[in-house]
PDB file of C-alpha atoms in Angstrom:
ATOM      1  CA  MET A1186      -0.151   0.406   0.033  1.00 86.00           C
ATOM      2  CA  ASN A1187       1.023   3.600  -0.349  1.00 96.00           C
ATOM      3  CA  ALA A1188       1.272   6.455   2.125  1.00 97.00           C
ATOM      4  CA  ILE A1189       0.204   8.906  -0.489  1.00 98.00           C
ATOM      5  CA  GLU A1190      -1.657   8.668  -4.201  1.00 98.00           C
ATOM      6  CA  ILE A1191      -2.187  11.758  -5.856  1.00 98.00           C
ATOM      7  CA  ARG A1192      -4.365  11.716  -9.214  1.00 97.00           C
ATOM      8  CA  ASN A1193      -4.735  14.859 -11.316  1.00 97.00           C
ATOM      9  CA  LEU A1194      -4.548  17.029  -8.000  1.00 97.00           C
ATOM     10  CA  SER A1195      -5.227  20.962  -9.170  1.00 97.00           C
ATOM     11  CA  LYS A1196      -4.961  24.162  -7.127  1.00 97.00           C
ATOM     12  CA  SER A1197      -5.397  27.736  -8.698  1.00 96.00           C
ATOM     13  CA  PHE A1198      -5.151  31.270  -7.300  1.00 95.00           C
ATOM     14  CA  ARG A1199      -6.120  34.185  -9.169  1.00 92.00           C
ATOM     15  CA  GLY A1200      -6.726  32.155 -12.080  1.00 90.00           C
ATOM     16  CA  MET A1201      -2.753  30.413 -12.430  1.00 94.00           C
ATOM     17  CA  TYR A1202      -2.044  26.935 -11.601  1.00 95.00           C
ATOM     18  CA  ALA A1203       0.099  26.478  -8.350  1.00 96.00           C
ATOM     19  CA  VAL A1204      -0.525  23.091  -8.643  1.00 97.00           C
ATOM     20  CA  ASP A1205      -1.381  21.484 -12.169  1.00 96.00           C
ATOM     21  CA  HIS A1206      -2.794  18.123 -12.565  1.00 96.00           C
ATOM     22  CA  LEU A1207      -0.174  16.767 -10.272  1.00 97.00           C
ATOM     23  CA  ASN A1208       0.291  13.133 -10.206  1.00 97.00           C
ATOM     24  CA  MET A1209       2.045  11.865  -6.890  1.00 98.00           C
ATOM     25  CA  THR A1210       3.226   8.601  -5.116  1.00 98.00           C
ATOM     26  CA  VAL A1211       4.466   7.845  -1.678  1.00 98.00           C
ATOM     27  CA  PRO A1212       5.425   4.497  -0.848  1.00 97.00           C
ATOM     28  CA  GLN A1213       4.966   3.269   2.797  1.00 96.00           C
ATOM     29  CA  GLY A1214       7.817   3.606   5.015  1.00 95.00           C
ATOM     30  CA  ALA A1215       9.738   5.851   2.588  1.00 97.00           C
ATOM     31  CA  ILE A1216      11.677   9.500   2.968  1.00 97.00           C
ATOM     32  CA  TYR A1217      10.534  10.921  -0.100  1.00 97.00           C
ATOM     33  CA  GLY A1218      12.293  14.230  -1.268  1.00 96.00           C
ATOM     34  CA  PHE A1219      10.252  16.460  -2.759  1.00 96.00           C
ATOM     35  CA  ILE A1220      12.201  19.063  -4.649  1.00 95.00           C
ATOM     36  CA  GLY A1221      11.605  22.023  -6.542  1.00 92.00           C
ATOM     37  CA  GLU A1222      12.329  25.478  -7.024  1.00 90.00           C
ATOM     38  CA  ASN A1223      10.842  28.789  -5.307  1.00 88.00           C
ATOM     39  CA  GLY A1224       7.039  28.552  -6.707  1.00 90.00           C
ATOM     40  CA  SER A1225       7.115  25.351  -8.004  1.00 93.00           C
ATOM     41  CA  GLY A1226       4.179  24.150  -6.033  1.00 94.00           C
ATOM     42  CA  LYS A1227       5.886  22.088  -3.138  1.00 94.00           C
ATOM     43  CA  SER A1228       4.357  23.819  -0.377  1.00 94.00           C
ATOM     44  CA  THR A1229       0.964  24.236  -2.048  1.00 96.00           C
ATOM     45  CA  THR A1230       0.789  20.291  -2.747  1.00 97.00           C
ATOM     46  CA  GLU A1231       1.918  19.814   1.240  1.00 96.00           C
ATOM     47  CA  LYS A1232      -1.164  21.971   2.325  1.00 95.00           C
ATOM     48  CA  LEU A1233      -3.459  20.001   0.020  1.00 97.00           C
ATOM     49  CA  ILE A1234      -2.595  16.951   1.424  1.00 96.00           C
ATOM     50  CA  CYS A1235      -3.044  18.129   4.968  1.00 94.00           C
ATOM     51  CA  GLY A1236      -6.336  19.636   4.587  1.00 93.00           C
ATOM     52  CA  HIS A1237      -5.085  23.147   4.895  1.00 93.00           C
ATOM     53  CA  LEU A1238      -6.429  24.277   1.276  1.00 95.00           C
ATOM     54  CA  VAL A1239      -9.264  22.611  -0.761  1.00 96.00           C
ATOM     55  CA  PRO A1240      -8.165  21.746  -4.478  1.00 96.00           C
ATOM     56  CA  ASP A1241     -10.008  22.670  -7.408  1.00 96.00           C
ATOM     57  CA  GLY A1242      -9.877  18.985  -8.681  1.00 96.00           C
ATOM     58  CA  GLY A1243      -8.466  15.673  -8.384  1.00 97.00           C
ATOM     59  CA  ASP A1244      -8.113  12.914  -6.113  1.00 97.00           C
ATOM     60  CA  ILE A1245      -5.632  12.276  -2.916  1.00 97.00           C
ATOM     61  CA  LYS A1246      -5.632   9.124  -1.064  1.00 97.00           C
ATOM     62  CA  LEU A1247      -3.748   8.327   1.854  1.00 97.00           C
ATOM     63  CA  PHE A1248      -2.721   4.844   3.005  1.00 97.00           C
ATOM     64  CA  GLY A1249      -5.817   4.073   0.575  1.00 96.00           C
ATOM     65  CA  ARG A1250      -8.238   6.136   1.686  1.00 96.00           C
ATOM     66  CA  ASP A1251     -10.041   9.422   0.894  1.00 96.00           C
ATOM     67  CA  TYR A1252      -7.693  12.227   2.376  1.00 96.00           C
ATOM     68  CA  THR A1253     -10.950  13.818   3.835  1.00 95.00           C
ATOM     69  CA  ASP A1254     -11.819  10.614   5.588  1.00 95.00           C
ATOM     70  CA  PRO A1255     -11.414  11.176   9.603  1.00 93.00           C
ATOM     71  CA  GLY A1256      -9.877   7.886  10.412  1.00 93.00           C
ATOM     72  CA  VAL A1257      -7.187   8.297   7.822  1.00 94.00           C
ATOM     73  CA  ARG A1258      -6.847  12.338   9.188  1.00 92.00           C
ATOM     74  CA  VAL A1259      -5.588  11.460  12.337  1.00 91.00           C
ATOM     75  CA  ARG A1260      -2.523   9.495  11.279  1.00 93.00           C
ATOM     76  CA  VAL A1261      -1.125  12.751   9.565  1.00 95.00           C
ATOM     77  CA  GLY A1262       1.441  14.814  11.387  1.00 94.00           C
ATOM     78  CA  ALA A1263       3.262  17.958   9.673  1.00 94.00           C
ATOM     79  CA  LEU A1264       5.353  20.559  10.091  1.00 91.00           C
ATOM     80  CA  ILE A1265       4.966  23.419   7.407  1.00 88.00           C
ATOM     81  CA  GLU A1266       6.247  26.770   7.538  1.00 77.00           C
ATOM     82  CA  ASN A1267       6.878  26.732  11.648  1.00 78.00           C
ATOM     83  CA  ALA A1268       5.991  25.033  14.658  1.00 80.00           C
ATOM     84  CA  GLY A1269       3.108  27.157  15.765  1.00 84.00           C
ATOM     85  CA  CYS A1270       5.139  27.824  19.759  1.00 91.00           C
ATOM     86  CA  PHE A1271       4.102  29.742  22.365  1.00 94.00           C
ATOM     87  CA  PRO A1272       7.456  31.442  22.554  1.00 94.00           C
ATOM     88  CA  GLY A1273       6.845  32.687  26.324  1.00 95.00           C
ATOM     89  CA  SER A1274       6.425  28.748  27.441  1.00 96.00           C
ATOM     90  CA  SER A1275       8.544  26.310  27.522  1.00 96.00           C
ATOM     91  CA  VAL A1276       8.871  23.753  25.301  1.00 96.00           C
ATOM     92  CA  TYR A1277       6.548  20.940  27.906  1.00 96.00           C
ATOM     93  CA  GLN A1278       3.943  23.614  28.086  1.00 96.00           C
ATOM     94  CA  ASN A1279       4.239  23.879  23.994  1.00 96.00           C
ATOM     95  CA  LEU A1280       3.743  20.172  23.937  1.00 96.00           C
ATOM     96  CA  ILE A1281       1.048  19.461  26.495  1.00 96.00           C
ATOM     97  CA  MET A1282      -1.333  22.505  24.758  1.00 95.00           C
ATOM     98  CA  GLN A1283      -1.063  20.192  21.735  1.00 94.00           C
ATOM     99  CA  CYS A1284      -1.854  17.290  23.418  1.00 95.00           C
ATOM    100  CA  ILE A1285      -4.933  18.640  24.712  1.00 94.00           C
ATOM    101  CA  ASN A1286      -5.890  20.093  21.292  1.00 91.00           C
ATOM    102  CA  LEU A1287      -5.497  16.176  19.958  1.00 91.00           C
ATOM    103  CA  GLY A1288      -7.150  14.867  23.139  1.00 92.00           C
ATOM    104  CA  ILE A1289      -4.118  12.707  24.270  1.00 93.00           C
ATOM    105  CA  GLU A1290      -4.883  11.311  27.424  1.00 89.00           C
ATOM    106  CA  ASN A1291      -1.340   9.946  28.462  1.00 92.00           C
ATOM    107  CA  ALA A1292      -0.038  12.840  27.542  1.00 95.00           C
ATOM    108  CA  ASP A1293       3.043  12.969  30.153  1.00 94.00           C
ATOM    109  CA  GLU A1294       4.139   9.916  28.478  1.00 95.00           C
ATOM    110  CA  GLU A1295       3.851  10.917  25.251  1.00 95.00           C
ATOM    111  CA  ILE A1296       5.512  14.026  25.883  1.00 96.00           C
ATOM    112  CA  HIS A1297       8.858  12.132  26.673  1.00 96.00           C
ATOM    113  CA  ARG A1298       8.713   9.777  23.971  1.00 95.00           C
ATOM    114  CA  VAL A1299       8.855  12.375  21.301  1.00 95.00           C
ATOM    115  CA  LEU A1300      10.938  14.714  22.824  1.00 96.00           C
ATOM    116  CA  GLU A1301      13.431  11.610  22.772  1.00 95.00           C
ATOM    117  CA  ILE A1302      12.825  10.809  19.511  1.00 94.00           C
ATOM    118  CA  VAL A1303      14.032  14.380  18.549  1.00 95.00           C
ATOM    119  CA  ARG A1304      16.563  14.183  21.108  1.00 94.00           C
ATOM    120  CA  MET A1305      15.048  17.133  23.238  1.00 93.00           C
ATOM    121  CA  GLU A1306      14.269  15.251  26.915  1.00 93.00           C
ATOM    122  CA  ASP A1307      17.101  17.206  28.463  1.00 93.00           C
ATOM    123  CA  ASN A1308      15.559  20.703  27.200  1.00 92.00           C
ATOM    124  CA  ALA A1309      11.302  20.494  28.276  1.00 94.00           C
ATOM    125  CA  ASN A1310      12.259  23.228  30.149  1.00 95.00           C
ATOM    126  CA  ILE A1311      13.475  25.942  28.019  1.00 95.00           C
ATOM    127  CA  LYS A1312      11.437  28.764  26.863  1.00 96.00           C
ATOM    128  CA  PHE A1313      10.576  28.150  23.473  1.00 95.00           C
ATOM    129  CA  LYS A1314      11.993  31.805  22.675  1.00 94.00           C
ATOM    130  CA  SER A1315      15.169  30.602  24.081  1.00 95.00           C
ATOM    131  CA  CYS A1316      15.859  27.673  21.810  1.00 93.00           C
ATOM    132  CA  SER A1317      18.106  27.836  18.816  1.00 91.00           C
ATOM    133  CA  LEU A1318      17.099  27.391  15.446  1.00 90.00           C
ATOM    134  CA  GLY A1319      17.935  24.161  15.247  1.00 91.00           C
ATOM    135  CA  MET A1320      15.698  22.788  18.248  1.00 93.00           C
ATOM    136  CA  LYS A1321      12.746  24.852  17.262  1.00 93.00           C
ATOM    137  CA  GLN A1322      12.854  22.957  14.223  1.00 92.00           C
ATOM    138  CA  ARG A1323      13.129  19.559  16.143  1.00 93.00           C
ATOM    139  CA  ILE A1324      10.197  20.782  18.243  1.00 94.00           C
ATOM    140  CA  GLY A1325       8.180  21.285  15.480  1.00 93.00           C
ATOM    141  CA  ILE A1326       8.629  17.682  14.643  1.00 94.00           C
ATOM    142  CA  ALA A1327       8.286  16.646  18.156  1.00 95.00           C
ATOM    143  CA  MET A1328       4.916  18.417  17.822  1.00 94.00           C
ATOM    144  CA  ALA A1329       3.781  16.454  14.737  1.00 94.00           C
ATOM    145  CA  LEU A1330       4.952  13.106  16.023  1.00 95.00           C
ATOM    146  CA  LEU A1331       2.217  13.642  18.986  1.00 94.00           C
ATOM    147  CA  GLY A1332      -0.307  10.846  18.742  1.00 92.00           C
ATOM    148  CA  ASP A1333       2.134   8.733  16.877  1.00 93.00           C
ATOM    149  CA  PRO A1334       1.031   9.240  13.157  1.00 95.00           C
ATOM    150  CA  ALA A1335       1.934   7.098  10.262  1.00 96.00           C
ATOM    151  CA  LEU A1336       2.571   9.807   7.610  1.00 97.00           C
ATOM    152  CA  LEU A1337       5.184  13.257   8.593  1.00 97.00           C
ATOM    153  CA  ILE A1338       4.840  16.258   6.238  1.00 96.00           C
ATOM    154  CA  LEU A1339       7.806  18.102   6.753  1.00 95.00           C
ATOM    155  CA  ASP A1340       8.317  21.513   4.440  1.00 92.00           C
ATOM    156  CA  GLU A1341      11.808  22.791   4.240  1.00 90.00           C
ATOM    157  CA  PRO A1342      13.289  21.412   8.206  1.00 90.00           C
ATOM    158  CA  ILE A1343      16.906  21.695   7.259  1.00 87.00           C
ATOM    159  CA  ASN A1344      17.082  24.728   5.873  1.00 83.00           C
ATOM    160  CA  GLY A1345      19.044  27.338   8.005  1.00 84.00           C
ATOM    161  CA  LEU A1346      20.514  24.522   9.993  1.00 87.00           C
ATOM    162  CA  ASP A1347      24.572  24.649  10.698  1.00 88.00           C
ATOM    163  CA  THR A1348      26.284  21.124   9.833  1.00 89.00           C
ATOM    164  CA  ASP A1349      25.651  19.887  13.269  1.00 91.00           C
ATOM    165  CA  GLY A1350      22.325  20.739  13.326  1.00 90.00           C
ATOM    166  CA  MET A1351      21.615  18.998   9.947  1.00 91.00           C
ATOM    167  CA  ARG A1352      23.367  15.948  11.295  1.00 93.00           C
ATOM    168  CA  ILE A1353      21.286  15.510  14.039  1.00 93.00           C
ATOM    169  CA  MET A1354      18.377  15.995  11.878  1.00 92.00           C
ATOM    170  CA  ARG A1355      19.092  13.377   9.350  1.00 93.00           C
ATOM    171  CA  GLU A1356      19.881  10.986  12.301  1.00 94.00           C
ATOM    172  CA  ILE A1357      16.110  11.826  13.517  1.00 94.00           C
ATOM    173  CA  LEU A1358      14.365  11.502  10.225  1.00 94.00           C
ATOM    174  CA  VAL A1359      15.803   8.310   9.581  1.00 94.00           C
ATOM    175  CA  ASP A1360      14.730   7.216  13.144  1.00 93.00           C
ATOM    176  CA  ILE A1361      11.485   8.348  12.544  1.00 94.00           C
ATOM    177  CA  THR A1362      11.295   5.560   9.367  1.00 94.00           C
ATOM    178  CA  GLU A1363      13.145   3.213  10.763  1.00 91.00           C
ATOM    179  CA  LYS A1364      12.034   2.630  14.160  1.00 87.00           C
ATOM    180  CA  CYS A1365       8.925   4.428  14.284  1.00 88.00           C
ATOM    181  CA  GLY A1366       7.417   3.141  11.344  1.00 91.00           C
ATOM    182  CA  CYS A1367       6.357   6.277   9.933  1.00 96.00           C
ATOM    183  CA  THR A1368       6.527   7.731   6.330  1.00 97.00           C
ATOM    184  CA  VAL A1369       8.306  10.955   5.512  1.00 97.00           C
ATOM    185  CA  LEU A1370       7.566  13.652   2.842  1.00 97.00           C
ATOM    186  CA  ILE A1371      10.094  15.848   2.944  1.00 96.00           C
ATOM    187  CA  SER A1372      10.570  19.091   0.784  1.00 93.00           C
ATOM    188  CA  SER A1373      13.962  21.121   0.684  1.00 88.00           C
ATOM    189  CA  HIS A1374      16.764  22.842  -1.730  1.00 84.00           C
ATOM    190  CA  LEU A1375      19.436  21.420   0.142  1.00 86.00           C
ATOM    191  CA  LEU A1376      19.863  18.722  -2.108  1.00 90.00           C
ATOM    192  CA  GLY A1377      23.227  17.357  -0.864  1.00 88.00           C
ATOM    193  CA  GLU A1378      22.016  16.567   2.436  1.00 89.00           C
ATOM    194  CA  LEU A1379      18.641  15.223   0.992  1.00 92.00           C
ATOM    195  CA  GLU A1380      20.466  12.703  -0.629  1.00 92.00           C
ATOM    196  CA  LYS A1381      21.980  11.371   2.126  1.00 93.00           C
ATOM    197  CA  ILE A1382      18.695  10.320   3.385  1.00 94.00           C
ATOM    198  CA  ALA A1383      15.810   9.898   1.106  1.00 96.00           C
ATOM    199  CA  THR A1384      14.660   6.508  -0.275  1.00 96.00           C
ATOM    200  CA  HIS A1385      12.265   8.457  -2.787  1.00 97.00           C
ATOM    201  CA  TYR A1386      12.244  11.937  -4.961  1.00 96.00           C
ATOM    202  CA  GLY A1387       9.235  13.417  -6.495  1.00 96.00           C
ATOM    203  CA  ILE A1388      10.961  16.355  -8.977  1.00 95.00           C
ATOM    204  CA  ILE A1389       7.830  19.553  -9.415  1.00 95.00           C
ATOM    205  CA  ARG A1390       7.987  22.487 -11.842  1.00 93.00           C
ATOM    206  CA  GLN A1391       5.318  24.710 -12.134  1.00 93.00           C
ATOM    207  CA  GLY A1392       2.753  22.828 -10.282  1.00 95.00           C
ATOM    208  CA  LYS A1393       3.430  19.526 -12.601  1.00 95.00           C
ATOM    209  CA  MET A1394       5.529  16.441 -11.656  1.00 96.00           C
ATOM    210  CA  ILE A1395       8.391  15.867 -13.613  1.00 94.00           C
ATOM    211  CA  VAL A1396       9.877  12.749 -12.831  1.00 94.00           C
ATOM    212  CA  GLU A1397       9.561  10.241  -9.448  1.00 96.00           C
ATOM    213  CA  MET A1398      12.070   7.744  -9.017  1.00 95.00           C
ATOM    214  CA  SER A1399      13.526   5.689  -6.069  1.00 95.00           C
ATOM    215  CA  ALA A1400      17.058   6.221  -4.618  1.00 93.00           C
ATOM    216  CA  GLU A1401      18.263   3.436  -6.362  1.00 93.00           C
ATOM    217  CA  GLU A1402      16.606   4.638  -9.717  1.00 91.00           C
ATOM    218  CA  MET A1403      18.491   7.917  -9.425  1.00 88.00           C
ATOM    219  CA  ASP A1404      21.734   5.909  -8.747  1.00 85.00           C
ATOM    220  CA  SER A1405      21.308   3.992 -12.067  1.00 83.00           C
ATOM    221  CA  ARG A1406      20.342   7.085 -14.057  1.00 80.00           C
ATOM    222  CA  ALA A1407      23.178   9.146 -12.817  1.00 79.00           C
ATOM    223  CA  GLN A1408      26.210   9.636 -15.485  1.00 80.00           C
ATOM    224  CA  VAL A1409      29.248   7.775 -14.749  1.00 86.00           C
ATOM    225  CA  PHE A1410      32.478  10.424 -15.132  1.00 90.00           C
ATOM    226  CA  THR A1411      36.168  10.360 -14.583  1.00 93.00           C
ATOM    227  CA  SER A1412      37.577  13.066 -13.002  1.00 94.00           C
ATOM    228  CA  LEU A1413      41.673  14.644 -13.821  1.00 95.00           C
ATOM    229  CA  LYS A1414      44.446  17.146 -13.384  1.00 95.00           C
ATOM    230  CA  THR A1415      47.730  17.696 -15.065  1.00 95.00           C
ATOM    231  CA  ALA A1416      49.753  20.747 -15.696  1.00 95.00           C
ATOM    232  CA  ASP A1417      48.757  21.651 -18.861  1.00 95.00           C
ATOM    233  CA  MET A1418      45.067  21.633 -18.112  1.00 96.00           C
ATOM    234  CA  ASN A1419      43.941  23.075 -21.998  1.00 95.00           C
ATOM    235  CA  GLY A1420      46.226  21.007 -23.927  1.00 96.00           C
ATOM    236  CA  ALA A1421      44.931  17.759 -21.771  1.00 96.00           C
ATOM    237  CA  HIS A1422      41.587  19.210 -22.181  1.00 96.00           C
ATOM    238  CA  ALA A1423      42.222  19.667 -26.293  1.00 96.00           C
ATOM    239  CA  ALA A1424      43.838  15.795 -26.462  1.00 96.00           C
ATOM    240  CA  LEU A1425      40.909  14.408 -25.107  1.00 96.00           C
ATOM    241  CA  LYS A1426      38.160  16.148 -26.905  1.00 95.00           C
ATOM    242  CA  LYS A1427      39.478  14.415 -30.135  1.00 94.00           C
ATOM    243  CA  LYS A1428      38.957  10.692 -28.566  1.00 94.00           C
ATOM    244  CA  TYR A1429      35.725  11.048 -26.274  1.00 95.00           C
ATOM    245  CA  ALA A1430      32.481  12.588 -26.600  1.00 93.00           C
ATOM    246  CA  ASP A1431      31.482  14.556 -23.798  1.00 93.00           C
ATOM    247  CA  VAL A1432      34.510  16.481 -22.180  1.00 95.00           C
ATOM    248  CA  ARG A1433      34.398  18.955 -19.814  1.00 93.00           C
ATOM    249  CA  ASN A1434      36.087  21.702 -17.605  1.00 93.00           C
ATOM    250  CA  GLU A1435      34.140  21.499 -13.889  1.00 88.00           C
ATOM    251  CA  ASP A1436      34.926  22.406 -10.583  1.00 83.00           C
ATOM    252  CA  GLY A1437      38.822  22.702 -11.618  1.00 92.00           C
ATOM    253  CA  TYR A1438      38.703  19.337 -13.298  1.00 94.00           C
ATOM    254  CA  ILE A1439      38.816  17.603 -16.627  1.00 96.00           C
ATOM    255  CA  ARG A1440      35.711  15.339 -16.570  1.00 94.00           C
ATOM    256  CA  ILE A1441      35.409  12.595 -18.923  1.00 95.00           C
ATOM    257  CA  TYR A1442      31.715  11.301 -18.942  1.00 91.00           C
ATOM    258  CA  ASP A1443      30.096   8.105 -19.680  1.00 87.00           C
ATOM    259  CA  VAL A1444      33.923   6.831 -19.539  1.00 86.00           C
ATOM    260  CA  ASP A1445      35.188   4.862 -16.340  1.00 77.00           C
ATOM    261  CA  ASP A1446      38.286   2.929 -17.675  1.00 88.00           C
ATOM    262  CA  VAL A1447      40.633   4.779 -15.960  1.00 92.00           C
ATOM    263  CA  GLU A1448      43.676   2.873 -17.022  1.00 93.00           C
ATOM    264  CA  GLU A1449      42.623   4.005 -21.063  1.00 94.00           C
ATOM    265  CA  ILE A1450      42.230   7.706 -20.204  1.00 95.00           C
ATOM    266  CA  VAL A1451      45.738   7.721 -18.495  1.00 95.00           C
ATOM    267  CA  ALA A1452      47.495   5.637 -21.199  1.00 95.00           C
ATOM    268  CA  PHE A1453      46.066   8.278 -23.761  1.00 96.00           C
ATOM    269  CA  LEU A1454      47.087  10.953 -22.085  1.00 96.00           C
ATOM    270  CA  ILE A1455      50.850   9.920 -21.641  1.00 95.00           C
ATOM    271  CA  GLU A1456      50.950   9.106 -25.573  1.00 95.00           C
ATOM    272  CA  ASN A1457      50.007  12.607 -26.057  1.00 95.00           C
ATOM    273  CA  GLY A1458      52.865  13.894 -23.618  1.00 96.00           C
ATOM    274  CA  HIS A1459      50.556  14.769 -20.233  1.00 96.00           C
ATOM    275  CA  VAL A1460      51.517  12.728 -16.952  1.00 94.00           C
ATOM    276  CA  VAL A1461      48.265  12.936 -14.981  1.00 95.00           C
ATOM    277  CA  SER A1462      48.765  14.235 -11.280  1.00 95.00           C
ATOM    278  CA  GLU A1463      45.231  13.160  -9.698  1.00 94.00           C
ATOM    279  CA  ILE A1464      42.366  10.997 -11.388  1.00 93.00           C
ATOM    280  CA  LYS A1465      39.035   9.535  -9.638  1.00 91.00           C
ATOM    281  CA  LYS A1466      35.976   7.860 -10.858  1.00 87.00           C
ATOM    282  CA  ASN A1467      32.653   9.091  -9.927  1.00 86.00           C
ATOM    283  CA  LYS A1468      28.606   9.565 -10.872  1.00 82.00           C
ATOM    284  CA  ILE A1469      26.351  12.805 -10.756  1.00 82.00           C
ATOM    285  CA  GLY A1470      24.994  13.723  -7.841  1.00 84.00           C
ATOM    286  CA  LEU A1471      21.444  14.632  -7.386  1.00 89.00           C
ATOM    287  CA  GLU A1472      22.047  18.212  -7.408  1.00 86.00           C
ATOM    288  CA  GLU A1473      23.876  17.922 -10.371  1.00 84.00           C
ATOM    289  CA  TYR A1474      21.066  15.514 -12.018  1.00 85.00           C
ATOM    290  CA  TYR A1475      18.633  18.425 -11.170  1.00 88.00           C
ATOM    291  CA  ILE A1476      20.528  21.086 -12.566  1.00 85.00           C
ATOM    292  CA  GLU A1477      20.732  19.667 -15.896  1.00 82.00           C
ATOM    293  CA  LEU A1478      16.737  18.036 -15.809  1.00 85.00           C
ATOM    294  CA  MET A1479      15.397  21.183 -15.193  1.00 86.00           C
ATOM    295  CA  SER A1480      17.863  22.834 -17.821  1.00 81.00           C
ATOM    296  CA  LYS A1481      16.119  20.441 -20.233  1.00 78.00           C
ATOM    297  CA  GLN A1482      12.806  21.831 -18.932  1.00 78.00           C
ATOM    298  CA  GLY A1483      13.547  24.933 -19.821  1.00 66.00           C
ATOM    299  CA  GLY A1484      14.350  26.003 -16.049  1.00 48.00           C
ATOM    300  CA  LYS A1485      17.219  27.931 -14.536  1.00 47.00           C
TER     301      LYS A1485
END
């Protein structure tokens, strides 16, 4: 069963489509990276799934049931835009108020559970306004986890965090799926960070789904390339262009695409009077794949 199935979903504002007949499938248990430039329709789609907006048309199913079904709505947790906490109240007080809103009876036990998941069990008495950005994002996730949802929807939860904050957030999101059995839909502009945890991707542009794929499919589609340096980069580049179809100067290296025979490349350069000082094989990452895909779509 899929956690989310969307078919022909549309939402317009003032006659302009923010979401344009979108199709989307999020497998149960996935960490689904939802990717797109600003204004592509990511946040609108998430708000539609959460019921914060009413669609113009199309279908949204959550765990095989209509998204308006009260029985399935209680299985969804979300952090969109901000945590919506009271600044002068403590972390615990904000969580207890949310427990009251949700009708959670074993509130103290549930708060301890979610704070432990987000690594905040020692910070329950800190006022929300005194928390760092990373802590506030984790508190927002704790709020969304109250009631043990089966689906968690997160809008840009790692943006603006420092390196340590992003590491902690990655660990939390993996724990949520592996230990809590929760499906996570996460949007982010930090594709390098998303690539470290996502099991599936959906790339949206101008409200339309461009491509959906698993991390394994992404890896199989990624172009192989060999990067190298020589003393005479211009001369080596010119020589390689005579033999190989796709040779580029990128990031201070000469890259030869779709060729992974390192020994052949080195031998060819030696024959042409160039000694290789550094060489390595690699594949393009999610960010490069996304940029290339957007350029083909007429994007930036």
